[in-house]
Coordinates of C-alpha atoms in Angstrom, one line a residue:
Chain A
M14 CA 1.3 21.9 6.9
A15 CA 0.2 18.6 4.5
D16 CA -3.3 17.8 5.2
N17 CA -4.1 15.2 7.8
V18 CA -0.6 14.3 9.0
K19 CA -0.9 11.5 11.4
P20 CA 2.1 9.5 13.2
R21 CA 1.9 5.9 13.9
V22 CA 4.5 4.6 16.5
R23 CA 5.0 1.2 18.1
V24 CA 7.3 0.8 21.3
P25 CA 6.8 -1.9 23.7
R26 CA 5.1 -1.2 26.9
Q27 CA 7.7 -2.5 29.1
A28 CA 11.3 -4.0 28.6
S29 CA 14.3 -4.8 31.0
A30 CA 17.1 -2.4 31.7
G31 CA 19.7 -2.3 29.1
E32 CA 17.4 -4.4 26.7
T33 CA 17.4 -3.7 22.8
I34 CA 13.9 -2.9 21.6
T35 CA 12.5 -2.5 18.0
I36 CA 10.8 0.7 17.2
K37 CA 8.5 1.0 14.0
T38 CA 7.2 4.2 13.0
L39 CA 4.7 5.4 9.9
I40 CA 3.5 8.9 9.2
S41 CA 0.9 9.7 6.7
H42 CA 2.7 12.4 4.3
P43 CA 2.6 12.8 0.7
M44 CA 6.5 13.4 0.3
E45 CA 5.8 15.2 -2.7
S46 CA 9.2 14.9 -4.4
G47 CA 9.3 18.3 -6.6
Q48 CA 9.7 15.7 -9.6
R49 CA 6.1 15.4 -10.6
K50 CA 3.9 17.9 -12.8
D51 CA 0.3 18.7 -12.5
S52 CA -2.2 18.1 -15.4
D53 CA -1.2 21.5 -16.6
G54 CA 2.4 20.7 -16.9
N55 CA 3.7 22.8 -13.9
V56 CA 5.9 21.3 -11.6
I57 CA 4.5 20.6 -8.2
P58 CA 6.6 22.1 -5.7
R59 CA 8.5 19.8 -3.3
S60 CA 7.3 19.3 0.0
I61 CA 8.5 16.5 2.2
I62 CA 9.5 15.6 5.8
N63 CA 13.1 16.2 5.6
R64 CA 14.3 15.3 9.0
F65 CA 13.2 12.5 11.7
V66 CA 14.7 12.5 15.4
V67 CA 14.0 10.1 18.0
D68 CA 15.2 11.0 21.7
F69 CA 15.0 8.9 24.7
N70 CA 14.9 11.0 28.2
G71 CA 16.8 13.7 26.2
E72 CA 19.4 11.4 24.8
N73 CA 19.8 10.7 21.1
V74 CA 18.6 7.5 19.4
I75 CA 18.4 8.2 15.7
D76 CA 18.5 11.3 13.5
F77 CA 17.6 10.8 9.9
A78 CA 18.1 13.2 7.1
L79 CA 15.4 12.5 4.7
D80 CA 15.4 13.3 0.8
P81 CA 12.7 13.2 -1.9
A82 CA 13.3 9.6 -2.5
I83 CA 11.8 8.3 0.6
S84 CA 8.5 6.8 -0.2
T85 CA 5.0 8.4 0.4
N86 CA 3.7 7.9 4.1
P87 CA 7.3 7.4 5.4
F88 CA 8.2 4.4 7.3
F89 CA 11.2 3.3 9.6
E90 CA 12.2 0.6 11.8
F91 CA 15.5 0.8 13.9
E92 CA 16.6 -0.4 17.4
S93 CA 17.1 1.3 20.8
V94 CA 18.5 0.5 24.3
V95 CA 16.3 1.5 27.1
P96 CA 18.5 2.1 30.0
E97 CA 15.7 3.0 32.4
S98 CA 12.0 3.9 32.5
G99 CA 11.2 7.1 30.4
T100 CA 10.0 8.5 27.3
F101 CA 10.6 8.3 23.8
T102 CA 10.0 11.4 21.7
F103 CA 9.3 11.2 18.1
T104 CA 9.8 14.5 15.8
W105 CA 9.1 14.7 12.0
Y106 CA 10.1 18.2 10.4
D107 CA 8.3 19.2 7.5
D108 CA 9.8 21.3 4.6
D109 CA 7.1 24.0 5.3
G110 CA 8.1 24.4 8.8
S111 CA 5.7 22.2 10.6
V112 CA 6.9 19.9 13.2
Y113 CA 4.9 16.6 14.1
T114 CA 5.4 14.9 17.3
D115 CA 4.7 11.8 19.2
E116 CA 5.6 10.4 22.7
K117 CA 5.7 6.9 24.0
E118 CA 6.3 5.8 27.6
I119 CA 8.3 2.6 28.4
A120 CA 8.5 0.9 32.0
V121 CA 11.8 -0.7 32.6
S122 CA 12.0 -3.5 35.2
Chain B
M26 CA 1.1 4.9 -38.6
Q27 CA -0.8 1.7 -37.3
L28 CA -0.1 1.5 -33.7
D29 CA -0.4 -2.1 -32.9
R30 CA 0.0 -3.3 -29.2
R31 CA 3.6 -4.4 -29.8
T32 CA 5.0 -1.2 -31.0
F33 CA 2.9 0.6 -28.5
L34 CA 4.8 -1.7 -25.8
V35 CA 8.1 -1.1 -27.1
S36 CA 7.7 2.8 -27.7
G37 CA 6.4 3.1 -24.2
L38 CA 9.4 1.2 -22.9
A39 CA 11.6 3.6 -24.6
A40 CA 10.1 6.6 -23.3
G41 CA 10.0 5.1 -19.9
G42 CA 13.7 4.7 -20.4
A43 CA 14.2 8.4 -21.5
L44 CA 13.1 9.4 -18.0
L45 CA 16.2 8.1 -16.6
L46 CA 19.1 10.5 -16.5
A47 CA 22.0 9.7 -18.9
P48 CA 24.6 7.6 -16.8
G49 CA 27.3 10.4 -17.3
A50 CA 25.1 13.1 -15.4
A51 CA 23.8 10.6 -12.7
Q52 CA 27.4 9.8 -11.9
A53 CA 28.4 13.0 -11.4
M54 CA 25.5 13.9 -9.1
V55 CA 26.3 10.5 -7.1
D56 CA 30.2 11.4 -7.1
E57 CA 29.1 15.0 -5.4
A58 CA 26.9 13.4 -2.9
V59 CA 29.5 11.0 -1.8
A60 CA 32.3 13.6 -1.7
A61 CA 30.0 15.8 0.5
F62 CA 29.5 12.7 2.7
T63 CA 33.2 11.6 3.2
G64 CA 34.8 15.2 2.6
G65 CA 36.9 13.4 0.0
A66 CA 38.3 10.5 2.2
D67 CA 38.9 7.2 0.8
V68 CA 35.7 4.9 0.5
A69 CA 36.8 1.0 1.1
E70 CA 34.6 -2.0 -0.2
A71 CA 32.2 -3.0 2.5
T72 CA 33.3 -5.5 5.4
D73 CA 30.9 -4.5 8.0
L74 CA 27.9 -2.8 6.0
T75 CA 25.2 -4.6 4.7
L76 CA 22.6 -3.1 2.2
T77 CA 19.3 -5.5 2.0
A78 CA 17.2 -4.8 -1.1
P79 CA 14.8 -7.0 -3.3
E80 CA 16.4 -8.0 -6.4
I81 CA 13.3 -7.4 -8.2
A82 CA 10.8 -4.5 -7.0
E83 CA 7.1 -5.2 -7.6
N84 CA 6.6 -1.3 -7.7
G85 CA 9.4 1.4 -7.8
N86 CA 7.0 3.6 -5.5
T87 CA 7.7 1.4 -2.5
V88 CA 11.0 -0.5 -2.4
P89 CA 11.8 -1.9 1.1
I90 CA 15.5 -1.6 1.8
E91 CA 17.7 -2.0 5.0
V92 CA 21.1 -1.0 5.8
S93 CA 23.2 -2.3 8.7
A94 CA 26.7 -1.4 9.8
P95 CA 27.9 -2.4 13.3
G96 CA 30.0 0.3 14.7
A97 CA 29.2 2.9 12.3
T98 CA 28.1 6.5 13.3
A99 CA 26.1 7.2 10.0
I100 CA 25.1 5.6 6.9
M101 CA 24.0 7.4 3.5
V102 CA 22.0 5.9 0.9
L103 CA 22.0 7.1 -2.9
A104 CA 19.7 5.8 -5.6
A105 CA 22.3 6.1 -8.4
G106 CA 19.6 6.3 -11.4
N107 CA 17.0 8.9 -9.8
P108 CA 16.7 12.1 -11.2
N109 CA 18.0 13.3 -7.6
P110 CA 20.1 10.3 -6.2
A111 CA 19.9 11.5 -2.7
V112 CA 17.7 9.1 -0.3
G113 CA 18.8 9.9 3.1
T114 CA 21.6 10.0 5.7
F115 CA 20.8 7.9 8.9
K116 CA 22.9 8.9 12.1
F117 CA 23.0 6.6 15.3
G118 CA 22.9 8.5 18.4
P119 CA 24.4 7.0 21.7
L120 CA 21.2 5.0 22.5
A121 CA 20.9 3.3 19.1
A122 CA 21.0 -0.4 19.9
S123 CA 22.5 -1.1 16.4
Q124 CA 23.2 0.8 13.5
F125 CA 20.7 -0.5 11.4
A126 CA 17.5 0.9 9.7
S127 CA 14.7 -0.3 7.6
T128 CA 12.6 2.0 5.4
R129 CA 10.9 2.1 1.9
I130 CA 12.2 4.0 -1.0
R131 CA 11.2 5.4 -4.7
L132 CA 13.4 4.1 -7.5
A133 CA 12.8 5.7 -11.0
G134 CA 13.8 2.6 -12.6
T135 CA 16.4 -0.4 -12.7
Q136 CA 19.4 1.0 -11.1
D137 CA 22.1 0.6 -8.4
V138 CA 21.2 1.5 -4.7
V139 CA 24.2 2.7 -2.8
A140 CA 25.2 2.8 0.9
I141 CA 28.1 4.5 2.4
A142 CA 28.8 4.0 6.0
Q143 CA 31.1 6.2 8.3
M144 CA 32.6 4.3 10.6
A145 CA 33.6 5.2 14.3
D146 CA 37.2 5.3 13.5
G147 CA 36.4 7.7 10.5
S148 CA 36.9 5.6 7.8
F149 CA 34.3 5.1 5.1
Q150 CA 32.7 1.9 3.3
R151 CA 30.8 1.2 0.5
V152 CA 28.3 -1.3 -0.7
S153 CA 25.9 -1.2 -4.0
R154 CA 22.9 -3.7 -5.2
E155 CA 21.2 -3.5 -8.3
V156 CA 17.6 -3.5 -8.2
K157 CA 15.3 -4.1 -10.9
V158 CA 11.9 -2.0 -11.2
T159 CA 9.4 -3.9 -13.1
I160 CA 7.1 -1.8 -15.5
G161 CA 3.7 -2.1 -14.5
G162 CA 0.9 -4.0 -15.9
C163 CA -2.6 -2.7 -16.7
G164 CA -2.3 -0.8 -13.4
G165 CA -6.0 0.1 -13.2
Chain C
M2 CA -9.6 -9.5 -33.1
T3 CA -10.4 -12.2 -30.8
R4 CA -9.0 -12.1 -27.3
K5 CA -6.7 -15.0 -27.7
A6 CA -4.9 -13.4 -30.6
F7 CA -4.6 -10.4 -28.4
V8 CA -3.5 -11.7 -25.0
M9 CA -0.9 -14.2 -26.2
P10 CA 1.4 -11.9 -28.0
M11 CA 1.3 -9.7 -24.8
L12 CA 2.1 -12.6 -22.7
T13 CA 5.1 -13.5 -25.0
V14 CA 6.3 -10.0 -24.6
A15 CA 5.8 -10.1 -20.8
A16 CA 7.5 -13.5 -20.4
A17 CA 10.7 -12.2 -22.6
M18 CA 11.3 -9.3 -20.2
A19 CA 14.1 -9.9 -18.0
A20 CA 12.6 -8.3 -15.2
A21 CA 9.5 -10.3 -14.7
P22 CA 8.8 -9.6 -10.9
A23 CA 9.7 -12.4 -8.5
L24 CA 6.7 -14.5 -7.8
A25 CA 5.6 -15.0 -4.4
D26 CA 6.1 -18.0 -2.4
E27 CA 2.3 -19.4 -3.4
T28 CA 2.2 -21.8 -0.6
A29 CA 2.8 -19.0 2.3
D30 CA 0.4 -18.7 5.0
L31 CA -0.9 -15.1 5.8
V32 CA -1.0 -14.3 9.6
V33 CA -1.5 -10.6 10.5
N34 CA -0.1 -9.4 13.9
G35 CA 0.9 -13.0 14.6
E36 CA -2.7 -13.8 15.4
I37 CA -5.3 -13.2 12.7
E38 CA -4.8 -16.1 10.3
M39 CA -6.2 -15.7 7.1
V40 CA -7.8 -18.1 4.6
T41 CA -5.9 -17.2 1.1
R42 CA -7.0 -20.3 -0.7
T43 CA -10.2 -22.1 -0.3
A44 CA -12.5 -24.4 -2.6
A45 CA -14.6 -22.2 -5.0
P46 CA -18.3 -21.6 -3.7
A47 CA -20.9 -23.8 -6.0
H48 CA -22.0 -20.7 -7.5
V49 CA -18.7 -20.0 -9.2
D50 CA -18.7 -22.1 -12.3
G51 CA -15.2 -21.0 -13.9
L52 CA -13.0 -21.9 -10.7
N53 CA -12.1 -24.8 -8.8
E54 CA -10.3 -22.8 -6.0
V55 CA -10.6 -19.2 -4.9
I56 CA -7.1 -17.6 -4.3
S57 CA -6.8 -14.1 -2.4
G58 CA -4.9 -11.2 -4.3
W59 CA -2.3 -11.5 -1.7
V60 CA -0.9 -14.5 -2.9
F61 CA -0.3 -13.2 -6.3
R62 CA 2.1 -10.4 -5.0
S63 CA 6.0 -10.6 -4.3
D64 CA 7.3 -11.6 -0.9
E65 CA 8.1 -7.9 -0.1
T66 CA 4.4 -6.7 -0.7
Q67 CA 3.0 -9.7 1.2
D68 CA 5.3 -8.9 4.1
L69 CA 3.9 -5.4 4.3
Q70 CA 0.2 -6.9 5.3
T71 CA 1.5 -9.1 8.0
D72 CA 1.9 -6.6 10.8
D73 CA -0.4 -3.2 11.4
F74 CA 2.8 -1.4 11.8
D75 CA 4.0 -2.3 8.4
N76 CA 0.7 -1.9 6.5
P77 CA 0.7 1.8 5.7
G78 CA -3.3 1.6 5.2
M79 CA -3.6 1.3 8.9
I80 CA -2.7 4.9 9.2
F81 CA -5.7 5.6 7.5
V82 CA -7.7 3.3 9.9
D83 CA -6.3 5.5 12.6
Q84 CA -7.8 8.7 10.9
A85 CA -11.1 6.9 10.9
R86 CA -10.9 6.1 14.4
D87 CA -10.9 9.8 15.2
D88 CA -13.6 10.2 12.6
F89 CA -15.7 7.6 14.3
E90 CA -15.5 10.0 17.5
T91 CA -16.4 13.1 15.7
A92 CA -19.8 14.8 16.2
M93 CA -21.3 15.9 12.8
G94 CA -24.3 17.1 11.3
T95 CA -27.5 18.8 12.9
E96 CA -27.9 16.0 15.3
G97 CA -24.5 16.5 16.7
Q98 CA -24.0 12.8 16.8
S99 CA -20.9 10.7 16.0
C100 CA -20.6 7.2 14.9
A101 CA -19.6 6.3 18.6
D102 CA -23.0 7.8 20.0
C103 CA -24.7 4.6 18.6
H104 CA -22.0 2.0 17.9
E105 CA -19.8 2.7 20.9
S106 CA -16.7 1.2 19.3
P107 CA -15.6 0.4 15.9
E108 CA -15.0 -3.3 17.4
E109 CA -19.0 -3.6 17.7
L110 CA -19.2 -3.7 13.8
A111 CA -17.1 -6.9 13.7
G112 CA -18.7 -9.3 11.0
V113 CA -20.3 -6.4 9.1
R114 CA -17.9 -6.2 6.3
A115 CA -18.1 -10.0 5.8
T116 CA -21.8 -9.9 4.7
Y117 CA -22.0 -6.7 2.9
P118 CA -23.2 -6.0 0.0
K119 CA -26.5 -7.3 1.7
W120 CA -30.3 -6.9 0.8
D121 CA -31.7 -3.9 2.8
E122 CA -35.4 -4.9 3.7
E123 CA -36.5 -1.4 4.5
R124 CA -34.9 0.5 1.4
G125 CA -35.6 -2.5 -0.8
L126 CA -32.3 -2.6 -2.4
V127 CA -28.7 -4.1 -2.1
Q128 CA -26.6 -1.9 0.1
T129 CA -23.0 -1.7 0.2
V130 CA -20.9 -0.5 3.3
E131 CA -20.5 2.7 1.7
M132 CA -24.1 3.2 1.5
Q133 CA -24.8 2.2 4.9
V134 CA -22.3 4.7 6.3
N135 CA -24.1 7.3 4.3
E136 CA -27.6 6.3 5.4
C137 CA -26.1 6.7 9.2
V138 CA -24.4 10.1 8.1
T139 CA -27.6 11.6 6.3
E140 CA -30.4 10.2 8.3
R141 CA -29.1 9.8 12.0
M142 CA -26.6 12.4 11.9
G143 CA -28.2 15.2 9.5
A144 CA -24.9 15.7 7.6
E145 CA -24.1 16.0 3.9
P146 CA -23.4 12.5 2.4
L147 CA -19.7 11.7 2.2
K148 CA -18.3 11.2 -1.4
Y149 CA -18.9 7.5 -2.2
D150 CA -15.1 6.7 -3.0
G151 CA -13.7 9.9 -1.4
G152 CA -10.7 9.6 1.1
D153 CA -13.0 10.1 4.4
M154 CA -15.3 7.1 3.0
T155 CA -12.7 4.9 2.1
N156 CA -11.1 5.4 5.3
M157 CA -14.1 4.7 7.2
V158 CA -14.8 1.2 5.3
A159 CA -11.4 0.3 5.8
L160 CA -11.8 0.8 9.6
I161 CA -15.3 -1.0 9.4
S162 CA -13.3 -3.9 7.4
S163 CA -10.3 -4.0 9.6
V164 CA -12.2 -5.3 12.7
S165 CA -13.7 -8.2 10.5
R166 CA -10.3 -9.3 9.4
G167 CA -10.0 -12.9 9.5
M168 CA -13.8 -13.6 9.3
P169 CA -14.9 -15.6 6.2
V170 CA -16.4 -13.5 3.6
D171 CA -20.2 -14.7 3.4
V172 CA -22.7 -12.4 1.3
A173 CA -26.0 -14.0 0.7
I174 CA -27.3 -14.2 -3.1
E175 CA -30.4 -15.9 -2.7
G176 CA -33.8 -14.2 -2.1
P177 CA -34.5 -10.9 -2.9
A178 CA -30.8 -10.2 -3.6
Q179 CA -30.7 -12.8 -6.5
S180 CA -31.7 -10.6 -9.4
V181 CA -29.0 -7.9 -8.3
W182 CA -26.5 -10.6 -8.1
E183 CA -27.5 -11.9 -11.6
Q184 CA -26.9 -8.4 -12.9
G185 CA -23.5 -8.5 -11.3
R186 CA -22.7 -11.9 -12.8
D187 CA -23.9 -10.8 -16.6
L188 CA -21.5 -7.6 -16.0
Y189 CA -18.7 -9.9 -15.1
Y190 CA -18.9 -12.1 -18.3
T191 CA -19.6 -9.1 -20.7
R192 CA -16.8 -8.0 -22.9
T193 CA -16.5 -4.1 -23.0
G194 CA -14.2 -1.7 -24.4
Q195 CA -12.4 -1.2 -27.4
L196 CA -10.1 -4.2 -26.0
E197 CA -13.2 -6.3 -25.8
L198 CA -12.4 -7.6 -22.4
S199 CA -14.7 -9.0 -19.8
C200 CA -13.5 -9.4 -16.1
A201 CA -13.4 -12.9 -16.8
S202 CA -10.9 -12.6 -19.5
C203 CA -8.2 -11.5 -17.2
H204 CA -9.3 -12.8 -13.8
E205 CA -11.0 -16.0 -14.5
D206 CA -9.1 -17.1 -17.8
N207 CA -5.6 -15.7 -17.0
Y208 CA -5.1 -15.4 -13.5
G209 CA -1.4 -16.4 -12.8
N210 CA -0.3 -15.2 -16.2
M211 CA 1.7 -11.8 -16.5
I212 CA 0.0 -8.9 -18.1
R213 CA 3.3 -7.2 -19.1
A214 CA 5.1 -7.2 -15.6
D215 CA 2.3 -7.6 -13.5
H216 CA 0.9 -10.8 -12.1
L217 CA -2.9 -11.3 -12.8
S218 CA -5.0 -12.2 -9.8
Q219 CA -8.5 -13.8 -9.5
G220 CA -9.8 -10.2 -8.8
H221 CA -11.3 -10.9 -5.4
I222 CA -12.2 -7.9 -3.4
N223 CA -11.7 -9.4 0.0
G224 CA -8.8 -7.1 0.6
F225 CA -10.5 -3.8 0.0
P226 CA -10.0 -1.2 0.7
A227 CA -6.5 -1.9 -0.6
Y228 CA -3.5 0.3 0.1
R229 CA -1.6 0.0 -3.4
L230 CA 1.9 0.8 -3.4
K231 CA 1.1 2.3 -7.3
N232 CA -0.5 5.2 -5.6
A233 CA 0.3 4.9 -2.0
K234 CA -3.0 5.4 -0.8
L235 CA -6.4 3.3 0.3
N236 CA -8.3 2.4 -2.8
S237 CA -12.3 1.7 -2.9
V238 CA -13.6 -1.3 -4.5
H239 CA -15.5 0.9 -6.9
A240 CA -12.3 3.0 -8.0
R241 CA -10.5 -0.1 -8.6
F242 CA -13.5 -1.3 -10.7
K243 CA -13.4 2.1 -12.7
G244 CA -9.6 1.6 -13.3
C245 CA -10.1 -2.1 -14.6
V246 CA -13.0 -0.9 -16.8
R247 CA -11.1 2.1 -18.0
D248 CA -8.2 -0.2 -19.0
T249 CA -10.4 -2.0 -21.3
R250 CA -11.2 1.3 -23.0
A251 CA -14.6 1.5 -22.1
E252 CA -16.8 4.5 -20.6
T253 CA -16.9 3.3 -17.0
Y254 CA -19.8 3.2 -14.5
A255 CA -19.6 5.7 -11.7
P256 CA -18.4 4.8 -8.2
G257 CA -21.8 4.1 -6.5
S258 CA -24.0 3.1 -9.4
E259 CA -26.4 0.3 -9.4
E260 CA -23.9 -1.4 -11.9
F261 CA -20.9 -1.2 -9.6
V262 CA -23.3 -2.2 -6.6
A263 CA -24.3 -5.3 -8.4
L264 CA -20.9 -6.1 -9.6
E265 CA -19.6 -5.8 -6.1
L266 CA -22.1 -8.3 -4.9
Y267 CA -21.3 -10.8 -7.4
L268 CA -17.4 -10.4 -6.9
A269 CA -17.9 -10.6 -3.1
S270 CA -20.0 -13.8 -3.4
R271 CA -17.1 -15.4 -5.8
G272 CA -14.7 -14.9 -2.8
N273 CA -17.1 -16.4 -0.2
G274 CA -14.8 -18.4 2.1
L275 CA -11.8 -16.1 1.8
S276 CA -11.0 -14.1 4.9
V277 CA -11.8 -10.4 5.2
E278 CA -8.3 -8.8 4.6
G279 CA -8.9 -5.2 4.1
P280 CA -7.1 -3.2 4.4
S281 CA -4.7 -5.3 2.4
V282 CA -1.4 -4.4 0.5
R283 CA -1.6 -4.5 -3.0
N284 CA 0.6 -3.4 -5.9

């Protein structure tokens, strides 16, 4: 896996039932495009996060397929509905088979 | 050859331009990606799909974009002038509050960014925006 | 070739390019996370002869780049601050101590970034934050020093800076630090390299102008470590100095060298009164 991969996720701690919330995510990752060459002229192999999925209590919010044109340290912002209290799960899939995850709980009143 | 600053700058720009693919080759790759996404269906001009991108990007490494298409199930984004035009395909699940996504992308030079939305009824819409990418200064 | 003869054709070419970057709204205010109000323009300190007003590098960036710094979840530099937070808690060296064993939390170090580089009475020299970190690492923790401008060090400096955000830069230049400050000032105004450019040639005489497609700032360092879009990572002050000096086509000093420490003290003092912004977002 890429070194030092660290997710950073912002979800409000609470919301009212059915409210729309904004979620922001960042993850440290070089997103090596496969287009660059090293100082010896050899192509640096592609190594990216190719998929990012967010679920809430097992139901899908977003499922993004990512290509090498996504910038280093991928950032995403999107909106979710929260029908009840529960847990958001965030999953990033790396080309090399590594999977990075994070979870955030939200209380719905 | 006497290389003064001006000739250096101009040849530098020419070399930078050569990194972009010939328009024909790039167009074929874009067409192929669109066909794979739409399955060959007709694509209409956007009525419900918006693509927000800076007119001029300070750095092609990190260009903020937003796509939004109320009622869409998926939005594909392409950078028509990149060596590989694919940027991403954003699918929205039942708990997505909106069919909206914001991210940051790489652009190899001034070019069109293209978004295609698949609407809930299976139809497709398309919009594109030109983003000018400036060539850096001293850069340090 | 005089500097003027060199700069003018370059500016003409830049101005002629259709794709000059959109200049930012220069009157915009920088507020981070809706709560940290930054001073991005203020009267120049009395010891700065060449400027009436000092202006943060943030002001010179495009609207989109400016926006990235207004929220810690938009600022990619904050991922590396998080990494440093983990390191802060990690014991290292023969003493088995972590930063947190002495300092409890990074927040306890609020104010530090604003006053460095700073004269260290015990060691009899001007210390940067990096030197202070390595003093702890080697003398208190019994570990190998971190590479001066390596990723772990720059992340740690960004963490220490992040807890001082919004505080005014206030480095002391009198007393025992004065001779070092004067050395830094002399470096700032000395033309170097095949292009015969001093720091002042670009950042005092030509700030606000275009250098090719780039908008020259006043070159303050209140935003360092800076997350640069160019290389998508945090950049230390001395790594940036190295890039600038190299671009004058001169042999550069090394990160951590006496010369760069002196230059850092002088440059920090030019920005006295601006807010600590690091980790900032820059082009």
